[in-house]
């Protein structure tokens, strides 16, 4: 009887063991071969991006295969059908690491403070009319227009809506109203400067003073050298607008006026705003995104005799698409991170994008996010196309410029004004040394390289700091050229620290007005 009972117990134990093993195997395979969830139905807090490149050496074969198939699907997909891009993981530390990639730097409660002082009066009786011929690309013209608003205030002039550059390298025939909201510009500046659409007909043939204002000039230059011309002329024409006003040492009310003009009055036209916001809506279907500004293909260089090797060693050359891919991987951004390329034709052609595309398949631009019919009104207008890139870049979760051109400086400054949104500025000089070692095989991609690159950029993510002055030892025009541009960093002139609740309300209001919430 005891032997029979013992045998019964053994059989039951074996059955129980088999049942447990079967359940364990089912659970194992259900975890290691997951059904990828629909990102539209999955709660945001559960979405964790898994980097193909950084983890391909560490994850198992099954997960690797799923990621490879997923990457191929990204290449084939279009904007109307976002790819299934994220695994549902519950590792708290992993979630924390991923969130850090997108977290903006502490803004220390810096908010825009551009209100005029009590001594600032509405514009008085105008002494004459200021005509402005802007020059350069979109962002060069933007800065010049805002500077001319300040100049008009200094010399007590009526500003005629500026004429945009139509003859230089960019070859864009757009008028002011084609790119900017003209009515909003005029009305927003009513308490600062009188702005009119056209010069009165009776003055169309009147004698005028045509000047190329001295670069980086202060208030006294305009008061003493330009305003004195009102005794002879009713019209003064500025032949150029770029870099005609000093970055520093101007009265506080003039500096604040520059910011009001740039960040509040100079708004893009309604149709450009609508198209830009549509592009933002479409790329956000893929999740949080990086706006990447790459060097355009151009034969127009300020430096004519270029020693490429020396320029690169000094960090003056833009990062290549290949180097950008290594950089983003080292920072920890997963392969399914949506990336918007803000540029026209890429230097070196689309073939240069192949390696970046292989690392980050969700590589988008205007042409991929919109149809040809939607873009047709903006085609053949370089400044209007650049305005679309500007809008998508301003609203991005992370902005990364590969070189310090006018676009990069303008976007960085605007993002600082909006509450110091995350902007990672690559340390090109340090990165070149690492990339060269990587090419020689003395270092390899992995944790060590990643750690070094992360450490290099801890303090290069757009946190609040005062605008940099001239480089020590520089003189003359080189002194001004070495300064950080006013519109690259409007602190301290247009940003100040306020209480936490007040700063949150202030920034939220600005973001709402620009569709950033």
CSV table of C-alpha atoms in Angstrom, one decimal, residues 54-339:
chain,number,residue,atom,x,y,z
A,54,UNK,CA,24.7,49.7,-30.4
A,55,UNK,CA,23.0,46.5,-29.3
A,56,UNK,CA,23.6,44.2,-32.3
A,57,UNK,CA,26.6,42.7,-30.6
A,58,UNK,CA,24.8,42.2,-27.3
A,59,UNK,CA,21.2,41.1,-28.2
A,60,UNK,CA,20.3,37.5,-29.1
A,61,UNK,CA,19.8,36.3,-32.6
A,62,UNK,CA,16.0,36.3,-32.5
A,63,UNK,CA,15.8,40.0,-31.4
A,64,UNK,CA,18.5,40.9,-34.0
A,65,UNK,CA,16.5,39.3,-36.8
A,66,UNK,CA,13.4,41.1,-35.8
A,67,UNK,CA,15.3,44.4,-35.8
A,68,UNK,CA,16.8,43.7,-39.2
A,69,UNK,CA,13.3,43.0,-40.7
A,70,UNK,CA,12.0,46.1,-39.0
A,71,UNK,CA,14.7,48.3,-40.5
A,72,UNK,CA,13.9,47.0,-44.0
A,73,UNK,CA,10.3,47.8,-43.4
A,74,UNK,CA,11.2,51.3,-42.5
A,75,UNK,CA,12.9,51.8,-45.9
A,76,UNK,CA,9.8,50.6,-47.7
A,77,UNK,CA,7.2,52.5,-45.7
A,78,UNK,CA,5.7,55.9,-46.4
A,79,UNK,CA,4.4,58.7,-44.2
A,80,UNK,CA,0.8,57.5,-44.2
A,81,UNK,CA,1.7,54.2,-42.6
A,82,UNK,CA,4.2,54.7,-39.7
A,83,UNK,CA,6.4,51.7,-39.0
A,84,UNK,CA,6.0,49.6,-35.9
A,85,UNK,CA,9.1,50.9,-34.2
A,86,UNK,CA,9.3,50.1,-30.5
A,87,UNK,CA,9.4,47.1,-28.2
A,88,UNK,CA,7.2,47.1,-25.0
A,89,UNK,CA,9.8,46.8,-22.3
A,90,UNK,CA,9.4,47.4,-18.6
A,91,UNK,CA,12.9,47.8,-17.4
A,92,UNK,CA,12.8,51.0,-15.4
A,93,UNK,CA,16.5,51.8,-15.9
A,94,UNK,CA,16.2,51.4,-19.7
A,95,UNK,CA,13.3,53.8,-19.7
A,96,UNK,CA,15.3,56.3,-17.7
A,97,UNK,CA,18.2,56.1,-20.1
A,98,UNK,CA,16.0,56.5,-23.1
A,99,UNK,CA,14.2,59.5,-21.7
A,100,UNK,CA,17.6,61.2,-21.0
A,101,UNK,CA,18.2,61.3,-24.7
A,102,UNK,CA,15.3,63.6,-25.2
A,103,UNK,CA,15.3,65.6,-22.0
A,104,UNK,CA,16.1,69.3,-22.5
A,105,UNK,CA,18.8,70.9,-20.4
A,106,UNK,CA,17.8,72.7,-17.2
A,107,UNK,CA,16.7,76.2,-18.3
A,108,UNK,CA,17.2,77.6,-14.7
A,109,UNK,CA,13.9,79.5,-15.1
A,110,UNK,CA,15.2,81.7,-17.9
A,111,UNK,CA,12.3,83.2,-19.9
A,112,UNK,CA,11.9,85.9,-22.5
A,113,UNK,CA,11.9,89.4,-21.0
A,114,UNK,CA,11.6,91.8,-23.9
A,115,UNK,CA,9.2,94.4,-22.5
A,116,UNK,CA,10.3,97.9,-23.1
A,117,UNK,CA,11.4,100.0,-20.2
A,118,UNK,CA,9.3,102.8,-18.6
A,119,UNK,CA,11.4,105.4,-20.5
A,120,UNK,CA,10.8,103.9,-23.9
A,121,UNK,CA,8.3,106.0,-25.9
A,122,UNK,CA,6.3,105.3,-29.0
A,123,UNK,CA,7.9,106.4,-32.3
A,124,UNK,CA,8.0,110.2,-32.7
A,125,UNK,CA,7.7,112.2,-35.9
A,126,UNK,CA,9.7,110.5,-38.6
A,127,UNK,CA,12.7,112.2,-40.0
A,128,UNK,CA,12.5,110.3,-43.4
A,129,UNK,CA,12.3,106.9,-45.0
A,130,UNK,CA,14.7,104.0,-44.7
A,131,UNK,CA,14.9,101.7,-47.7
A,132,UNK,CA,16.6,98.3,-47.1
A,133,UNK,CA,18.1,95.9,-49.6
A,134,UNK,CA,18.7,92.6,-47.8
A,135,UNK,CA,21.3,90.2,-48.8
A,136,UNK,CA,22.1,86.5,-48.4
A,137,UNK,CA,19.9,83.5,-47.7
A,138,UNK,CA,16.8,83.3,-45.6
A,139,UNK,CA,18.4,83.4,-42.1
A,140,UNK,CA,21.0,86.1,-43.1
A,141,UNK,CA,18.1,88.2,-44.4
A,142,UNK,CA,16.1,87.6,-41.2
A,143,UNK,CA,18.8,88.9,-39.0
A,144,UNK,CA,19.4,91.9,-41.3
A,145,UNK,CA,15.7,92.8,-41.3
A,146,UNK,CA,15.6,92.7,-37.5
A,147,UNK,CA,18.7,94.8,-37.3
A,148,UNK,CA,17.2,97.4,-39.7
A,149,UNK,CA,14.2,97.7,-37.4
A,150,UNK,CA,16.5,98.7,-34.6
A,151,UNK,CA,18.4,101.1,-36.9
A,152,UNK,CA,15.1,102.7,-38.0
A,153,UNK,CA,14.4,103.3,-34.3
A,154,UNK,CA,17.8,104.8,-33.7
A,155,UNK,CA,17.7,107.3,-36.6
A,156,UNK,CA,14.0,107.9,-36.2
A,157,UNK,CA,13.0,106.7,-39.6
A,158,UNK,CA,9.9,105.2,-41.2
A,159,UNK,CA,10.9,101.7,-42.4
A,160,UNK,CA,9.7,100.6,-45.8
A,161,UNK,CA,9.1,96.9,-46.0
A,162,UNK,CA,12.6,95.5,-47.0
A,163,UNK,CA,13.4,94.3,-50.4
A,164,UNK,CA,14.6,90.7,-50.4
A,165,UNK,CA,17.8,89.5,-52.1
A,166,UNK,CA,16.9,88.2,-55.6
A,167,UNK,CA,20.2,88.3,-57.4
A,168,UNK,CA,22.8,86.5,-55.3
A,169,UNK,CA,23.7,82.8,-55.1
A,170,UNK,CA,20.2,81.8,-53.9
A,171,UNK,CA,18.3,83.1,-56.9
A,172,UNK,CA,14.9,83.4,-55.2
A,173,UNK,CA,12.4,85.9,-56.7
A,174,UNK,CA,10.2,85.9,-53.5
A,175,UNK,CA,9.0,89.2,-52.1
A,176,UNK,CA,8.7,90.0,-48.4
A,177,UNK,CA,5.0,89.0,-48.3
A,178,UNK,CA,5.7,85.7,-50.0
A,179,UNK,CA,7.8,84.6,-47.0
A,180,UNK,CA,6.7,86.6,-44.1
A,181,UNK,CA,3.3,87.7,-42.6
A,182,UNK,CA,3.5,91.3,-43.7
A,183,UNK,CA,0.5,92.6,-41.8
A,184,UNK,CA,1.6,91.0,-38.6
A,185,UNK,CA,5.1,92.5,-39.0
A,186,UNK,CA,3.7,96.0,-39.4
A,187,UNK,CA,1.2,95.8,-36.6
A,188,UNK,CA,3.5,94.1,-34.1
A,189,UNK,CA,6.0,96.9,-34.4
A,190,UNK,CA,3.5,99.8,-34.2
A,191,UNK,CA,4.8,100.9,-30.8
A,192,UNK,CA,8.4,100.8,-31.9
A,193,UNK,CA,8.8,101.8,-35.5
A,194,UNK,CA,6.5,103.0,-38.2
A,195,UNK,CA,6.5,100.5,-41.0
A,196,UNK,CA,4.9,101.0,-44.4
A,197,UNK,CA,4.5,98.7,-47.5
A,198,UNK,CA,5.8,101.1,-50.1
A,199,UNK,CA,7.6,104.4,-50.4
A,200,UNK,CA,5.1,107.2,-51.2
A,201,UNK,CA,4.8,107.9,-54.9
A,202,UNK,CA,5.8,111.6,-54.5
A,203,UNK,CA,9.2,110.4,-53.2
A,204,UNK,CA,9.9,107.8,-55.8
A,205,UNK,CA,12.1,110.1,-57.8
A,206,UNK,CA,13.4,112.1,-54.9
A,207,UNK,CA,17.2,112.2,-54.3
A,208,UNK,CA,18.3,109.6,-51.9
A,209,UNK,CA,21.5,108.7,-50.0
A,210,UNK,CA,22.7,105.2,-50.8
A,211,UNK,CA,25.0,103.8,-48.2
A,212,UNK,CA,26.6,100.5,-47.2
A,213,UNK,CA,26.4,100.9,-43.4
A,214,UNK,CA,29.6,100.1,-41.6
A,215,UNK,CA,29.6,96.5,-40.2
A,216,UNK,CA,29.0,95.9,-36.5
A,217,UNK,CA,28.3,99.5,-35.7
A,218,UNK,CA,26.9,100.9,-32.5
A,219,UNK,CA,24.3,103.5,-31.7
A,220,UNK,CA,26.7,106.5,-32.0
A,221,UNK,CA,27.7,105.6,-35.5
A,222,UNK,CA,24.1,105.7,-36.7
A,223,UNK,CA,23.3,108.9,-34.7
A,224,UNK,CA,26.4,110.7,-35.9
A,225,UNK,CA,27.1,109.4,-39.4
A,226,UNK,CA,23.7,108.3,-40.7
A,227,UNK,CA,21.0,110.4,-39.0
A,228,UNK,CA,22.9,113.6,-40.1
A,229,UNK,CA,21.9,112.8,-43.7
A,230,UNK,CA,18.3,113.8,-42.9
A,231,UNK,CA,19.3,117.4,-43.4
A,232,UNK,CA,19.9,116.7,-47.1
A,233,UNK,CA,17.8,113.7,-48.0
A,234,UNK,CA,14.3,112.4,-47.2
A,235,UNK,CA,15.2,108.8,-48.2
A,236,UNK,CA,18.2,106.7,-47.1
A,237,UNK,CA,18.8,103.4,-48.8
A,238,UNK,CA,20.9,100.7,-47.0
A,239,UNK,CA,22.6,98.7,-49.8
A,240,UNK,CA,23.2,95.7,-47.4
A,241,UNK,CA,21.6,94.6,-44.2
A,242,UNK,CA,23.8,91.8,-42.9
A,243,UNK,CA,26.0,92.4,-39.8
A,244,UNK,CA,25.4,96.1,-39.8
A,245,UNK,CA,24.6,96.4,-36.1
A,246,UNK,CA,26.9,95.4,-33.2
A,247,UNK,CA,26.2,92.3,-31.2
A,248,UNK,CA,27.0,94.0,-27.9
A,249,UNK,CA,27.1,97.3,-26.0
A,250,UNK,CA,23.8,98.6,-27.3
A,251,UNK,CA,21.1,100.2,-25.1
A,252,UNK,CA,18.9,97.5,-23.4
A,253,UNK,CA,15.8,98.8,-25.2
A,254,UNK,CA,17.4,98.5,-28.6
A,255,UNK,CA,18.5,94.9,-27.8
A,256,UNK,CA,15.0,94.0,-26.6
A,257,UNK,CA,13.5,95.5,-29.8
A,258,UNK,CA,15.8,93.3,-31.9
A,259,UNK,CA,14.3,90.3,-30.1
A,260,UNK,CA,10.8,91.5,-30.4
A,261,UNK,CA,11.3,91.9,-34.1
A,262,UNK,CA,13.0,88.5,-34.6
A,263,UNK,CA,10.9,86.3,-32.4
A,264,UNK,CA,7.5,87.9,-32.3
A,265,UNK,CA,7.1,90.3,-35.3
A,266,UNK,CA,8.9,88.4,-38.1
A,267,UNK,CA,6.5,85.5,-38.5
A,268,UNK,CA,6.3,83.4,-41.6
A,269,UNK,CA,3.4,83.8,-44.0
A,270,UNK,CA,0.2,81.7,-43.2
A,271,UNK,CA,0.7,79.3,-46.1
A,272,UNK,CA,4.4,78.6,-45.1
A,273,UNK,CA,3.4,78.2,-41.4
A,274,UNK,CA,0.6,75.8,-42.4
A,275,UNK,CA,2.9,73.7,-44.6
A,276,UNK,CA,5.6,73.6,-42.0
A,277,UNK,CA,3.2,72.5,-39.3
A,278,UNK,CA,1.9,69.8,-41.6
A,279,UNK,CA,5.4,68.4,-42.0
A,280,UNK,CA,5.8,68.5,-38.2
A,281,UNK,CA,2.5,66.6,-37.7
A,282,UNK,CA,3.5,64.0,-40.2
A,283,UNK,CA,7.0,63.3,-38.8
A,284,UNK,CA,5.6,63.2,-35.3
A,285,UNK,CA,3.6,60.1,-36.3
A,286,UNK,CA,6.9,58.3,-36.0
A,287,UNK,CA,7.5,59.7,-32.5
A,288,UNK,CA,10.0,62.2,-31.1
A,289,UNK,CA,12.4,63.3,-33.7
A,290,UNK,CA,15.8,64.9,-34.4
A,291,UNK,CA,16.2,67.7,-36.8
A,292,UNK,CA,19.6,67.4,-38.5
A,293,UNK,CA,21.1,70.3,-40.4
A,294,UNK,CA,23.6,69.1,-43.1
A,295,UNK,CA,25.8,71.1,-45.4
A,296,UNK,CA,24.1,71.9,-48.7
A,297,UNK,CA,25.7,71.4,-52.0
A,298,UNK,CA,27.1,74.8,-53.0
A,299,UNK,CA,30.0,76.3,-55.0
A,300,UNK,CA,29.7,79.5,-53.0
A,301,UNK,CA,32.4,79.6,-50.3
A,302,UNK,CA,33.6,82.5,-48.3
A,303,UNK,CA,37.0,80.9,-48.1
A,304,UNK,CA,38.4,80.6,-51.6
A,305,UNK,CA,41.7,78.9,-51.1
A,306,UNK,CA,40.8,76.0,-48.8
A,307,UNK,CA,43.3,73.6,-47.3
A,308,UNK,CA,40.8,70.8,-46.5
A,309,UNK,CA,43.1,68.9,-44.2
A,310,UNK,CA,43.9,72.0,-42.0
A,311,UNK,CA,40.3,73.1,-42.0
A,312,UNK,CA,39.1,69.7,-40.9
A,313,UNK,CA,41.7,69.4,-38.1
A,314,UNK,CA,40.7,72.7,-36.7
A,315,UNK,CA,37.0,71.6,-36.7
A,316,UNK,CA,35.9,74.1,-39.4
A,317,UNK,CA,34.5,71.4,-41.8
A,318,UNK,CA,30.9,70.1,-41.5
A,319,UNK,CA,30.4,66.6,-40.2
A,320,UNK,CA,29.8,64.1,-43.1
A,321,UNK,CA,26.6,62.0,-43.1
A,322,UNK,CA,28.8,59.0,-42.2
A,323,UNK,CA,30.3,60.8,-39.2
A,324,UNK,CA,26.8,61.9,-38.1
A,325,UNK,CA,25.7,58.3,-38.0
A,326,UNK,CA,28.6,57.4,-35.8
A,327,UNK,CA,28.0,60.4,-33.6
A,328,UNK,CA,24.3,59.7,-33.1
A,329,UNK,CA,24.9,56.0,-32.4
A,330,UNK,CA,27.6,56.9,-29.8
A,331,UNK,CA,25.2,59.3,-28.1
A,332,UNK,CA,22.8,56.3,-27.7
A,333,UNK,CA,20.0,57.2,-30.2
A,334,UNK,CA,18.3,54.0,-31.4
A,335,UNK,CA,18.1,53.0,-35.0
A,336,UNK,CA,14.4,53.7,-35.2
A,337,UNK,CA,14.8,57.4,-34.2
A,338,UNK,CA,13.1,59.6,-36.8
A,339,UNK,CA,15.5,62.1,-38.3
